[in-house]
mmCIF file of C-alpha atoms in Angstrom:
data_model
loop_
_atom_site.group_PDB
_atom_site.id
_atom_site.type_symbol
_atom_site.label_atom_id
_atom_site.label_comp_id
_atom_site.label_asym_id
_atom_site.label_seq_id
_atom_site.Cartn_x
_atom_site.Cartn_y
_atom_site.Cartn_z
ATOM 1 C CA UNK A 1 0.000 0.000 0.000
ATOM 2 C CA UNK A 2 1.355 3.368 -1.089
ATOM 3 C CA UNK A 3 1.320 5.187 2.163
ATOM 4 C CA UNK A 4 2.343 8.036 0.783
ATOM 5 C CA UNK A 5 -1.071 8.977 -1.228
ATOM 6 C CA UNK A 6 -2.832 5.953 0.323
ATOM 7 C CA UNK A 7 -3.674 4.847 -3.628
ATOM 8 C CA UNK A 8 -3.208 0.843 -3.098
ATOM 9 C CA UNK A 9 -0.466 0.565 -5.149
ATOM 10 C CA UNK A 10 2.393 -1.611 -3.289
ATOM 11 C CA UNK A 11 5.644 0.214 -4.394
ATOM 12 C CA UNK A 12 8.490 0.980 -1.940
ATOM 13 C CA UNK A 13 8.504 4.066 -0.061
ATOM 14 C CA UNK A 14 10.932 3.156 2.505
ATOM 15 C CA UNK A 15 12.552 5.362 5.164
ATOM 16 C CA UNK A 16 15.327 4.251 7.520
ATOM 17 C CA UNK A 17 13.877 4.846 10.441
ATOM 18 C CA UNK A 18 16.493 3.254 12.050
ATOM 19 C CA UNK A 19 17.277 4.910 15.581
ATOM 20 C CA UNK A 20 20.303 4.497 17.385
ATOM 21 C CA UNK A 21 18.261 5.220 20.894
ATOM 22 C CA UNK A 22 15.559 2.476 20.478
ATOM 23 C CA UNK A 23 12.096 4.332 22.620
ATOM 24 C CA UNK A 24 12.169 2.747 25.861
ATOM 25 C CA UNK A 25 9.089 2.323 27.877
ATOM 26 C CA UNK A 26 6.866 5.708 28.761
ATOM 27 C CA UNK A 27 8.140 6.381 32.442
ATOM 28 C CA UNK A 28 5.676 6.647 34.935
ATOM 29 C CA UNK A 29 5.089 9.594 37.241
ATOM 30 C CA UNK A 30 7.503 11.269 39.040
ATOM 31 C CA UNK A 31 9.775 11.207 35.702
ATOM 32 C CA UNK A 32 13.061 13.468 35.213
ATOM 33 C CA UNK A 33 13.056 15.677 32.822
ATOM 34 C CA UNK A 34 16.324 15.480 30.709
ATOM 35 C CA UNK A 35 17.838 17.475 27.816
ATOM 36 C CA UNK A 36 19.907 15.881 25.084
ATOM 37 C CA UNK A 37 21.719 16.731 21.935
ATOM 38 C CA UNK A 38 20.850 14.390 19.063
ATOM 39 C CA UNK A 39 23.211 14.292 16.515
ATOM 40 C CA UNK A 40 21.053 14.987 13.049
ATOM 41 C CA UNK A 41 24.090 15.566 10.370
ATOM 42 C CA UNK A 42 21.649 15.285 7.341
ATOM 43 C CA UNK A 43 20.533 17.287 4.440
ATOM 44 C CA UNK A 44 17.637 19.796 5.456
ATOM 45 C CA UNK A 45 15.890 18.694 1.879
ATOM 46 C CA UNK A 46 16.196 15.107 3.469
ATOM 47 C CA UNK A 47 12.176 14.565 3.110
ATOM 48 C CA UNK A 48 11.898 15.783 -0.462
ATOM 49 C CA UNK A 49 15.047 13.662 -1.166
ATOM 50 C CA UNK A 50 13.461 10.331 0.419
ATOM 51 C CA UNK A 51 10.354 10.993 -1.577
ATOM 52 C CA UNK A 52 12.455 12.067 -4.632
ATOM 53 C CA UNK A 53 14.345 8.296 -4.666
ATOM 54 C CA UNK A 54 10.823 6.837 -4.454
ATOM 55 C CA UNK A 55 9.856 8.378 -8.001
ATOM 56 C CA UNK A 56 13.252 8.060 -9.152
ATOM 57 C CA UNK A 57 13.002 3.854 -8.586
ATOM 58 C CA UNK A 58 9.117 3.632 -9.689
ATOM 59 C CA UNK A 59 10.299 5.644 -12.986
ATOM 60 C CA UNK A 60 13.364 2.913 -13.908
ATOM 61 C CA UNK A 61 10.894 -0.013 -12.421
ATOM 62 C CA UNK A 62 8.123 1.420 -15.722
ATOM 63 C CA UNK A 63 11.201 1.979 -17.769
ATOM 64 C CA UNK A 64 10.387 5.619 -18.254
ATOM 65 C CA UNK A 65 12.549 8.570 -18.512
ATOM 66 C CA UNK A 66 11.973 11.417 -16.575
ATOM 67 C CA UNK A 67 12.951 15.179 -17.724
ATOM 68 C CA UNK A 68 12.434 18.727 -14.880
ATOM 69 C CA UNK A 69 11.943 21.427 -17.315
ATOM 70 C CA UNK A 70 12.700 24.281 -15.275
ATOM 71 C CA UNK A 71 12.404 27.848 -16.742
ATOM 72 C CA UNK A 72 11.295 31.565 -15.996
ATOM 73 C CA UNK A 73 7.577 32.096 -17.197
ATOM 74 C CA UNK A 74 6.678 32.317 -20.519
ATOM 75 C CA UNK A 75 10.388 31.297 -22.051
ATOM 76 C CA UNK A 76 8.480 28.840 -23.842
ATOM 77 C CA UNK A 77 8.012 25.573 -22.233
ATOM 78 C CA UNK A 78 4.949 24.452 -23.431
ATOM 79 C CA UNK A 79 5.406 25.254 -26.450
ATOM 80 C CA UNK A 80 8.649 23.513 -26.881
ATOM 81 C CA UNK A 81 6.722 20.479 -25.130
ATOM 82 C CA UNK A 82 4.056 20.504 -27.988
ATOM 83 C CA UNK A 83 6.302 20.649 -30.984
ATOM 84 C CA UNK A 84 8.427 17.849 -29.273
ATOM 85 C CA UNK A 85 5.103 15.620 -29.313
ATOM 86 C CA UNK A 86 4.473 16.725 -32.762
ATOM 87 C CA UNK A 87 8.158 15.488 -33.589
ATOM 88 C CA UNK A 88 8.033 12.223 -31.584
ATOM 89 C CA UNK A 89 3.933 11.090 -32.097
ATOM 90 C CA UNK A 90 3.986 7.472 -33.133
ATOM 91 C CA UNK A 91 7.550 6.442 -32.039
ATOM 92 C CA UNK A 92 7.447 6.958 -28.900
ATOM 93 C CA UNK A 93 4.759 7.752 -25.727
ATOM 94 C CA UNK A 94 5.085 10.433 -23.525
ATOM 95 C CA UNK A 95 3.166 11.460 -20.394
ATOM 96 C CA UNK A 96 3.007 14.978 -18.980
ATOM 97 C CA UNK A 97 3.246 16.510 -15.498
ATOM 98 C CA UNK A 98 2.065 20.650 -15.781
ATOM 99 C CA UNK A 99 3.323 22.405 -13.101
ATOM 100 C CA UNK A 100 1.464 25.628 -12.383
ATOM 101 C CA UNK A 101 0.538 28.035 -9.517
ATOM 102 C CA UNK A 102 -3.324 28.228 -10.968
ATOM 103 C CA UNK A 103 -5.316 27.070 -13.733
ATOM 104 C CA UNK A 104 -5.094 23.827 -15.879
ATOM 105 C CA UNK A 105 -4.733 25.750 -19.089
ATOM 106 C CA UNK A 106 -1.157 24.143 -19.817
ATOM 107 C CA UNK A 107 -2.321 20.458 -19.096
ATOM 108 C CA UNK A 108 -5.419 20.962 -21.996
ATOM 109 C CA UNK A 109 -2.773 22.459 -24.114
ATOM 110 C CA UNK A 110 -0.795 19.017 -24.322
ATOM 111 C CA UNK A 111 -4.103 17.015 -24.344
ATOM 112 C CA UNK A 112 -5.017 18.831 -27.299
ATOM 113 C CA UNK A 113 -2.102 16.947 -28.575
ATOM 114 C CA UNK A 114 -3.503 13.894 -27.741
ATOM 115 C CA UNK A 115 -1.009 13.290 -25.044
ATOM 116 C CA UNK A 116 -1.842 12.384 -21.448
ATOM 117 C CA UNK A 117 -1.366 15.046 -19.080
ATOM 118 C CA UNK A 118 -2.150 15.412 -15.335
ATOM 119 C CA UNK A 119 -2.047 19.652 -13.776
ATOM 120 C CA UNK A 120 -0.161 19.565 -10.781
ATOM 121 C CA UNK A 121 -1.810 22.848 -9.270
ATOM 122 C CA UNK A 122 0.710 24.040 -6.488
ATOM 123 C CA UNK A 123 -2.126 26.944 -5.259
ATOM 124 C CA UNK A 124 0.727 29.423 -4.419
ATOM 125 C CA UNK A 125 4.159 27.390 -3.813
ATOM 126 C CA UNK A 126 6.573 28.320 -6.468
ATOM 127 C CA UNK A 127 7.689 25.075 -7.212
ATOM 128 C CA UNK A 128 7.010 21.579 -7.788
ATOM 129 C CA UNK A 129 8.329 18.926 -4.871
ATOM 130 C CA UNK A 130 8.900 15.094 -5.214
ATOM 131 C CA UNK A 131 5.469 14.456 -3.306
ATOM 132 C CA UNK A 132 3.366 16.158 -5.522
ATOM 133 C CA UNK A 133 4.743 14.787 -8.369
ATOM 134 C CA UNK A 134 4.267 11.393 -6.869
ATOM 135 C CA UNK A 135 0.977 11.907 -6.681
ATOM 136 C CA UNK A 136 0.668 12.954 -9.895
ATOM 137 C CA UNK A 137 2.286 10.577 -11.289
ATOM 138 C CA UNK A 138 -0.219 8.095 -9.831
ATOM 139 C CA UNK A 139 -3.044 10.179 -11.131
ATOM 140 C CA UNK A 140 -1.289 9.999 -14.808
ATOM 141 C CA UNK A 141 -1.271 6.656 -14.681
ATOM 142 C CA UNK A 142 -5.186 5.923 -13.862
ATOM 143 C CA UNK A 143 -5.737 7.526 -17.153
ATOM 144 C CA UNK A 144 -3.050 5.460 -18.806
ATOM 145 C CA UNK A 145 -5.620 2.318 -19.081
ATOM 146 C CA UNK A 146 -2.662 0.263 -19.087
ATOM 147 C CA UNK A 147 0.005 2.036 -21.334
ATOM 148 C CA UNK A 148 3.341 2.581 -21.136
ATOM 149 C CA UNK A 149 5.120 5.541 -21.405
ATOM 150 C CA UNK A 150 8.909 6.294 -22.657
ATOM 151 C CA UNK A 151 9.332 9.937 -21.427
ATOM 152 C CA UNK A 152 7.406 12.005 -18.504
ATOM 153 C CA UNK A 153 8.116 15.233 -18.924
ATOM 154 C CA UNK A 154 7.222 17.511 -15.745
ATOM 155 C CA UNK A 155 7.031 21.367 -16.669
ATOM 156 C CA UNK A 156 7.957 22.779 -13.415
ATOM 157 C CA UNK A 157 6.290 26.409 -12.488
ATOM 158 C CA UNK A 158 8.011 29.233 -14.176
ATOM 159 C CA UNK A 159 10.771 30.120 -11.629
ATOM 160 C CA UNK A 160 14.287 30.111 -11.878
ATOM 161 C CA UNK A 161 15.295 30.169 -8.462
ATOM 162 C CA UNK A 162 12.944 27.655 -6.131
ATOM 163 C CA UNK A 163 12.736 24.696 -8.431
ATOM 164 C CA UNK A 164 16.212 24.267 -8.624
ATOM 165 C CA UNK A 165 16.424 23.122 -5.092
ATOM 166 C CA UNK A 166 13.822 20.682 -5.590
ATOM 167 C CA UNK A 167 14.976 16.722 -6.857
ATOM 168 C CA UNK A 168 11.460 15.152 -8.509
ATOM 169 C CA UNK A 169 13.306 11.855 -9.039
ATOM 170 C CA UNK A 170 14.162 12.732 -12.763
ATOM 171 C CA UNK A 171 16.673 11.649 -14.817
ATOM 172 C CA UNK A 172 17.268 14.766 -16.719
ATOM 173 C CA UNK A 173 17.072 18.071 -16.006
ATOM 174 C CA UNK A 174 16.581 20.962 -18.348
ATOM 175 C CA UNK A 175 16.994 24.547 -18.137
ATOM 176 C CA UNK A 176 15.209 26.770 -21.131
ATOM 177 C CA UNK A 177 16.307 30.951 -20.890
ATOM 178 C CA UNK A 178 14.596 32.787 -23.856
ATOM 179 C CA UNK A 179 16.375 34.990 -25.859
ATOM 180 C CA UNK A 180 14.253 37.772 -24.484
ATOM 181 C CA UNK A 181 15.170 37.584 -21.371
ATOM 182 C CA UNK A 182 18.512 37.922 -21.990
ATOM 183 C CA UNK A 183 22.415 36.618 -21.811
ATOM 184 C CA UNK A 184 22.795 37.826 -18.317
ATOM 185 C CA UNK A 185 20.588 34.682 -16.270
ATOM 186 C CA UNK A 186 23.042 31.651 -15.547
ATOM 187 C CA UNK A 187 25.415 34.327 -13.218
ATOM 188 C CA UNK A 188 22.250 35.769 -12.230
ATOM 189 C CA UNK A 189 20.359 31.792 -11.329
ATOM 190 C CA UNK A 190 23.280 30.053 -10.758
ATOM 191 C CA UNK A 191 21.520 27.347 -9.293
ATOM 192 C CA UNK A 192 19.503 26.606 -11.870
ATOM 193 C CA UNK A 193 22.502 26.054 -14.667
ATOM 194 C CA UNK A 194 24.326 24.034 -11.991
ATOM 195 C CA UNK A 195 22.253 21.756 -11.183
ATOM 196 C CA UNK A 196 20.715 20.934 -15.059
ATOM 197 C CA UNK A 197 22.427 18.542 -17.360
ATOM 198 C CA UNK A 198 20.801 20.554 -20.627
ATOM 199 C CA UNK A 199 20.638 24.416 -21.533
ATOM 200 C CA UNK A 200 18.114 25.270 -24.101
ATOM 201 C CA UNK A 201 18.201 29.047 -25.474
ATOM 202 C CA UNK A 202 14.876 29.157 -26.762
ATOM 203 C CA UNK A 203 13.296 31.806 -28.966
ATOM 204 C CA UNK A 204 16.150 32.248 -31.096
ATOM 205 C CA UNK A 205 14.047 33.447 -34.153
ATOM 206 C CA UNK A 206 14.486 36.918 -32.024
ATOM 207 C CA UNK A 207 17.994 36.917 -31.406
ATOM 208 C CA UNK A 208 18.033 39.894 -33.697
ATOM 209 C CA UNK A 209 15.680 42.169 -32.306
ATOM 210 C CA UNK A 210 17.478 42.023 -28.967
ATOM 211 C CA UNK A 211 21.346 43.050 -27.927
ATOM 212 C CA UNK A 212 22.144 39.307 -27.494
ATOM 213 C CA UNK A 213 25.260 37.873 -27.082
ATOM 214 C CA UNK A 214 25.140 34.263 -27.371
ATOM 215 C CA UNK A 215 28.912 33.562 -26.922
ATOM 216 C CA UNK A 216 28.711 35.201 -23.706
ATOM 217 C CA UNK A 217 25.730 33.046 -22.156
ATOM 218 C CA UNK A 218 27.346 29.794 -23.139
ATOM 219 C CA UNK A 219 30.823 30.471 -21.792
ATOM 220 C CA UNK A 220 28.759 32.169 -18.575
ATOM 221 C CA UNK A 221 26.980 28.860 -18.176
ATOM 222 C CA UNK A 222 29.829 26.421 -19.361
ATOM 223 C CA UNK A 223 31.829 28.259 -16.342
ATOM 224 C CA UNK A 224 29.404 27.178 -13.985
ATOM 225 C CA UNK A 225 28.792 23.734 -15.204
ATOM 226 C CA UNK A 226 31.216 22.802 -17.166
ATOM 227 C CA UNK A 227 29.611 19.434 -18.306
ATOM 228 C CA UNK A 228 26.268 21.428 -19.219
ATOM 229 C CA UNK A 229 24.853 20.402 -22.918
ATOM 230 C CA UNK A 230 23.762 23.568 -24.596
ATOM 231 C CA UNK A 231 21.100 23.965 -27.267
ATOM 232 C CA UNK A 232 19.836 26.647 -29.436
ATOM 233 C CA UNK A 233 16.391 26.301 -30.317
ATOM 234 C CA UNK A 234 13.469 27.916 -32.059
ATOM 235 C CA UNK A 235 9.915 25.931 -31.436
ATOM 236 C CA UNK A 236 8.414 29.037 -33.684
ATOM 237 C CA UNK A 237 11.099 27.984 -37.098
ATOM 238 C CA UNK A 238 11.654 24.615 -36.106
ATOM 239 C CA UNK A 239 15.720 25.848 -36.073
ATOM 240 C CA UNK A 240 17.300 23.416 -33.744
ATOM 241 C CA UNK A 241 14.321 21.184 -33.395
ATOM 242 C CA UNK A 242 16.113 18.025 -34.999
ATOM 243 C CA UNK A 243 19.153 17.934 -32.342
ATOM 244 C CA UNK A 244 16.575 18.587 -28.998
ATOM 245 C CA UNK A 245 14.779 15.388 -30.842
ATOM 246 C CA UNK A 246 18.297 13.548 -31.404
ATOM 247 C CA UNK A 247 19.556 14.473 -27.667
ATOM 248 C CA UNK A 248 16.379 13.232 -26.434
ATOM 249 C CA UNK A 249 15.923 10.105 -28.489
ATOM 250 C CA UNK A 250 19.994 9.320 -27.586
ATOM 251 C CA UNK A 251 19.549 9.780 -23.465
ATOM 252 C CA UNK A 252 16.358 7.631 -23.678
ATOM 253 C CA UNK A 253 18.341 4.567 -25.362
ATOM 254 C CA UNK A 254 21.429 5.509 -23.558
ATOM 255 C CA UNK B 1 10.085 31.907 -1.762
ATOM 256 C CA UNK B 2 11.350 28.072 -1.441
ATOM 257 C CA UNK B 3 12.320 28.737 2.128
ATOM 258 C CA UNK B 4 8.593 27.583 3.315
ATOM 259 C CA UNK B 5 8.878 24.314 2.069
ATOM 260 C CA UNK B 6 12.385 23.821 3.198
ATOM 261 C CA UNK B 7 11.100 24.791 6.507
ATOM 262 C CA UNK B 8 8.056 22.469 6.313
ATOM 263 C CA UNK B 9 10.100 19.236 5.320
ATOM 264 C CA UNK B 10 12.686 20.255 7.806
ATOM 265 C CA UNK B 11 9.648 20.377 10.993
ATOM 266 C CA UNK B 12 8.118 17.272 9.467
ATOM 267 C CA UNK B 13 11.641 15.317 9.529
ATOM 268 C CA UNK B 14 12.710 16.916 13.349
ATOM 269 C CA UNK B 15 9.438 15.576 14.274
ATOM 270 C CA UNK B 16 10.230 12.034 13.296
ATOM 271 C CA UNK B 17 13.562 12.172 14.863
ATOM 272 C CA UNK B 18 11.899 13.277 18.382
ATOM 273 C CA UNK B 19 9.529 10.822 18.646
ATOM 274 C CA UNK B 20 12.170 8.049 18.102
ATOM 275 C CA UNK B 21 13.906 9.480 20.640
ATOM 276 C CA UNK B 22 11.235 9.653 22.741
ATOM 277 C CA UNK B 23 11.247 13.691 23.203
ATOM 278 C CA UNK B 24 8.369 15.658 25.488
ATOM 279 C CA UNK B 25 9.594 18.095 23.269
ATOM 280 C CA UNK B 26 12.203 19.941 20.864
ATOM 281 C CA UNK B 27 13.798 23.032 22.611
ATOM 282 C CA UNK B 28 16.597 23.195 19.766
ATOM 283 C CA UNK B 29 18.253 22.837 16.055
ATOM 284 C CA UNK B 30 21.140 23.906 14.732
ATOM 285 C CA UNK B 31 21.848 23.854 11.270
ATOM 286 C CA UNK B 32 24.685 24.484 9.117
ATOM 287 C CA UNK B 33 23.758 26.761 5.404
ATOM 288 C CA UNK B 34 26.567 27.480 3.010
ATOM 289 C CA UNK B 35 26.549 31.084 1.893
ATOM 290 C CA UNK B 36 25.853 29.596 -1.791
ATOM 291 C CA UNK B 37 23.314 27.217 -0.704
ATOM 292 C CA UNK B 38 21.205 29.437 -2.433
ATOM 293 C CA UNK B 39 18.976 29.198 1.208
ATOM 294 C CA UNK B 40 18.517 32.677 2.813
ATOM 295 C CA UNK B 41 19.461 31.909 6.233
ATOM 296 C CA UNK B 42 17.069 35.236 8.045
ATOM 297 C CA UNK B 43 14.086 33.612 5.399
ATOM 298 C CA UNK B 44 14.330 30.176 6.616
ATOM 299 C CA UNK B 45 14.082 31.080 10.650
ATOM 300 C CA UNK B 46 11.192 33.217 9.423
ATOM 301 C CA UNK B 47 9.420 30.082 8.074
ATOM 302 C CA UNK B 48 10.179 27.639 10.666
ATOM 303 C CA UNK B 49 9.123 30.177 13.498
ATOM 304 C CA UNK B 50 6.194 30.426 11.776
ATOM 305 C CA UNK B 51 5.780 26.418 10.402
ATOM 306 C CA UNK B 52 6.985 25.335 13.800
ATOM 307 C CA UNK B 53 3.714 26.751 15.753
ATOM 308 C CA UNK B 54 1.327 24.181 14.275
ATOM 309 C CA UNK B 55 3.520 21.706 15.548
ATOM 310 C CA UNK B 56 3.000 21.239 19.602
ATOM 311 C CA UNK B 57 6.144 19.530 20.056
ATOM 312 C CA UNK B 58 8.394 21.844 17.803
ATOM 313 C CA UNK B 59 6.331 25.090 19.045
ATOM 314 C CA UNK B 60 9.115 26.342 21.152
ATOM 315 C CA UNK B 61 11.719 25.543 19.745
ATOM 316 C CA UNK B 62 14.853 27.893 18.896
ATOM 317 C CA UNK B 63 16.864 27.372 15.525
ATOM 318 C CA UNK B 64 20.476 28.355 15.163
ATOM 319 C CA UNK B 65 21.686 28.795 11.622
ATOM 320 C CA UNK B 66 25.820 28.505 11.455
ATOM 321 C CA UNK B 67 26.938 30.310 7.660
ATOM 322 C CA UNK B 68 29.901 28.352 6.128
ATOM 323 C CA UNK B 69 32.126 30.475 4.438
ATOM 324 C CA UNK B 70 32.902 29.548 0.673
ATOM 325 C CA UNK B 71 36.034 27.751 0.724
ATOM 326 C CA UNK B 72 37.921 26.494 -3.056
ATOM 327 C CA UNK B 73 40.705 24.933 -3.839
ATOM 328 C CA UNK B 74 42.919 25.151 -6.484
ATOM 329 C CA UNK B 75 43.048 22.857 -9.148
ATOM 330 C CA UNK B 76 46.304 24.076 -10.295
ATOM 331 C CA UNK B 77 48.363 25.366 -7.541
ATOM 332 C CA UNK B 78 46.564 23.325 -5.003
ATOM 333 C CA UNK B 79 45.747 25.763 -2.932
ATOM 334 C CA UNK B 80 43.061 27.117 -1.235
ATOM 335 C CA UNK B 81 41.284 30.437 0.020
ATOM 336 C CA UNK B 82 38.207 31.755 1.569
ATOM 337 C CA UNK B 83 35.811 34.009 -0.421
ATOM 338 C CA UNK B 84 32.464 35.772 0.085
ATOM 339 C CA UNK B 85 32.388 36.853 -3.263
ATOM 340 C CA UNK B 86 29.513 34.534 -4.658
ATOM 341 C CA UNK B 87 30.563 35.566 -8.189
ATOM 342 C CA UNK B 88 32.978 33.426 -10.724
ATOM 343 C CA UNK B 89 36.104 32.744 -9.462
ATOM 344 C CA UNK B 90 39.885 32.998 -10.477
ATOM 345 C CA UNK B 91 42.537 31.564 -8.243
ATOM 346 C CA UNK B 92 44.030 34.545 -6.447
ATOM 347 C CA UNK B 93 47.413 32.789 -6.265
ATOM 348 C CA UNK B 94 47.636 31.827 -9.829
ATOM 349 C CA UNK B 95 45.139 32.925 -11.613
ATOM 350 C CA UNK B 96 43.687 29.568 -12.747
ATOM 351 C CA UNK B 97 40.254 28.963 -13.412
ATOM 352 C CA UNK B 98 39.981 25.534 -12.589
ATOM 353 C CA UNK B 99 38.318 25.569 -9.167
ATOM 354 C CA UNK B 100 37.125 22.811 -6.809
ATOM 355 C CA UNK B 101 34.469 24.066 -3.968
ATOM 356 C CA UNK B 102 35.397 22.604 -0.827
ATOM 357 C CA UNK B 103 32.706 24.229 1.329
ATOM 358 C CA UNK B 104 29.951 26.860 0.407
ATOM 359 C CA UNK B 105 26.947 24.873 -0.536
ATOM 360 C CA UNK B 106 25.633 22.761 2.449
ATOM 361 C CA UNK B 107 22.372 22.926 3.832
ATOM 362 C CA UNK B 108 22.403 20.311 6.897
ATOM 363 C CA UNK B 109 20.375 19.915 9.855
ATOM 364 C CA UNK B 110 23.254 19.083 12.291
ATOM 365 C CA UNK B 111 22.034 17.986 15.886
ATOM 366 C CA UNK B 112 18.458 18.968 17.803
ATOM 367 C CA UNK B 113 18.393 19.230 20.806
ATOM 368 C CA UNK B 114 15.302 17.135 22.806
ATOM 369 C CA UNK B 115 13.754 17.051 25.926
ATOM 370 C CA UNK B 116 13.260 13.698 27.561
ATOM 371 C CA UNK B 117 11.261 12.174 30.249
ATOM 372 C CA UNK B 118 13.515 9.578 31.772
ATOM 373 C CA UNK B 119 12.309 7.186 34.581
ATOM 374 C CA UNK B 120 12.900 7.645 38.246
ATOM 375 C CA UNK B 121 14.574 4.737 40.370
ATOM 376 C CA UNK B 122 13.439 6.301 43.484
#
């Protein structure tokens, strides 16, 4: 029994709960009150983290691959999302996780597509965490009627900062920054470039209406993460479209 | 605003710790935040003085944040110096970029401090 959302399914969502004072019997009256120091030395995300290697270990167990897309609002997630279904439909199944402070308008943009797609409504946090997206998760999969899915794609909430803090259990996580908002973000949301495996500068159709400088935002983000993959993509001219597909199609086989 | 929910898991997991330790109650945490943990250290005792008051056994409890200082070492000379410039760094020995972070980013609850109820032999 999943404990965690109390939906019946049996998966794992262990905790050591392992205590190195085992509780002793509840002394009677009369008891002395004693302070102690308990030595903690564990990370202060440790509950999100727990919850986080749940989805990571349900996700390998269902063979899917998981991508965090993690952006500002309105750089152009779900529209990226929707050309990427247009590119893949056929070949290979995805499932979709909209993260959003209000409103399901995202979540019946990809089922317009014909894609699955569960709205993870946060009602004010700026972020998505691992137990919400479990839930989710189990929610996408009622309407699943037995399929199986290759790629879950969870569109975090349009924030730079908070989500980056946040481990969902995925296997891949993506940063977009739109050429609008400019060549100044990864010093600015360090965070967020350090802790993503994939850059995607999206919009580039408008790299020349704004002062732009693309060499500077890659070797800005490149000196943070030095392992980060870096993409240039239009989802408006289809520019760059093919290699997002190839990356993608490569990490899922890989 | 992520300090909320840091503050929420953080009460949730202290909780879990005290009752297997049989605490009557938590009078104490101390935690350690790097200074590019990205964690506001003032924001987070904010939240948990605020999260901690729906919890009856955290409700008076005090938090003490310790800042660690960025500390990198030198990939290239080998060694190392103390920063608080959060900005891109250059070795200021030899000017190399190659950096390793040896301290900066943690974010660890590092002992809490319980009250007990221990049995008298009398």
């Amino acid at each position: 029994m999943c404990d965690v959302c109390g939906c019946g399914h049996s998966h794992d969502h262990s905790h050591d709960t392992k205590s190195p004072h085992p509780p002793f019997e509840k002394g009677g009256r009369g008891g002395i009150l004693q302070n102690k120091v308990v030595d903690v030395n564990q990370s202060l995300l440790k509950a999100n983290e727990d919850a986080a290697a749940g989805n990571r270990k349900h996700f390998d167990e269902d063979g899917i691959f998981a991508i965090n897309i993690i952006s500002s609002p309105g750089s152009g997630k779900t529209t990226l999302l929707e050309k990427t279904i247009d590119a893949l439909k056929g070949e290979i199944n995805i499932g979709v996780l909209e993260g959003d402070i209000e409103t399901d308008l995202d979540a019946e943009r990809i089922r317009k597509k014909g894609v699955p797609a569960v709205q993870l409504t946060t009602g004010g946090a700026c972020h998505l965490d691992s137990i919400l997206v479990h839930k989710g998760f189990h929610s996408l999969e009622h309407s699943l009627n037995g399929k199986r899915l290759d790629i879950l794609f969870i569109e975090n909430v349009g924030n730079l900062v908070c989500p980056s803090f946040f481990d969902l259990g995925e296997h891949l996580r993506v940063v977009l920054i739109s050429v609008p908002e400019g060549h100044d973000k990864p010093l600015k949301y360090p965070k967020a470039i350090k802790t993503a495996q994939l850059l995607i500068i999206s919009k580039t159709d408008l790299v020349q209406y704004f002062d732009f400088d693309m060499q500077k935002i890659k070797k800005d983000a490149l000196s943070l993460n030095p392992s980060l993959n870096i993409l240039e993509v239009s989802s408006k001219t289809g520019e760059g479209m093919d290699e997002w597909i190839k990356f993608l199609i490569h990490r899922l086989h890989r | 605003m992520h300090e909320v929910s840091i503050a929420i898991g953080m009460v949730k997991e202290l909780t879990r710790i005290a009752l297997e330790n049989n605490a009557k109650k938590v009078t104490g945490v101390k935690l350690k935040i790097g200074k590019m943990s990205g964690i506001v250290a003032d924001s987070l005792i904010f939240a948990f003085d605020a999260v901690k008051l729906e919890h009856p056994l955290m409700s008076s409890a005090a938090i003490s944040i310790e800042e660690v200082p960025l500390v990198y070492e030198c990939n290239t000379c080998k060694k190392t110096f103390e920063t608080d410039n959060l900005s891109f760094q250059t070795c200021p020995f030899c000017g190399s970029y190659s950096l390793k972070l040896l301290s900066g980013e943690e974010m660890h609850i590092e002992n809490v401090e319980i009250e007990t109820e221990e049995e008298s032999h009398v």
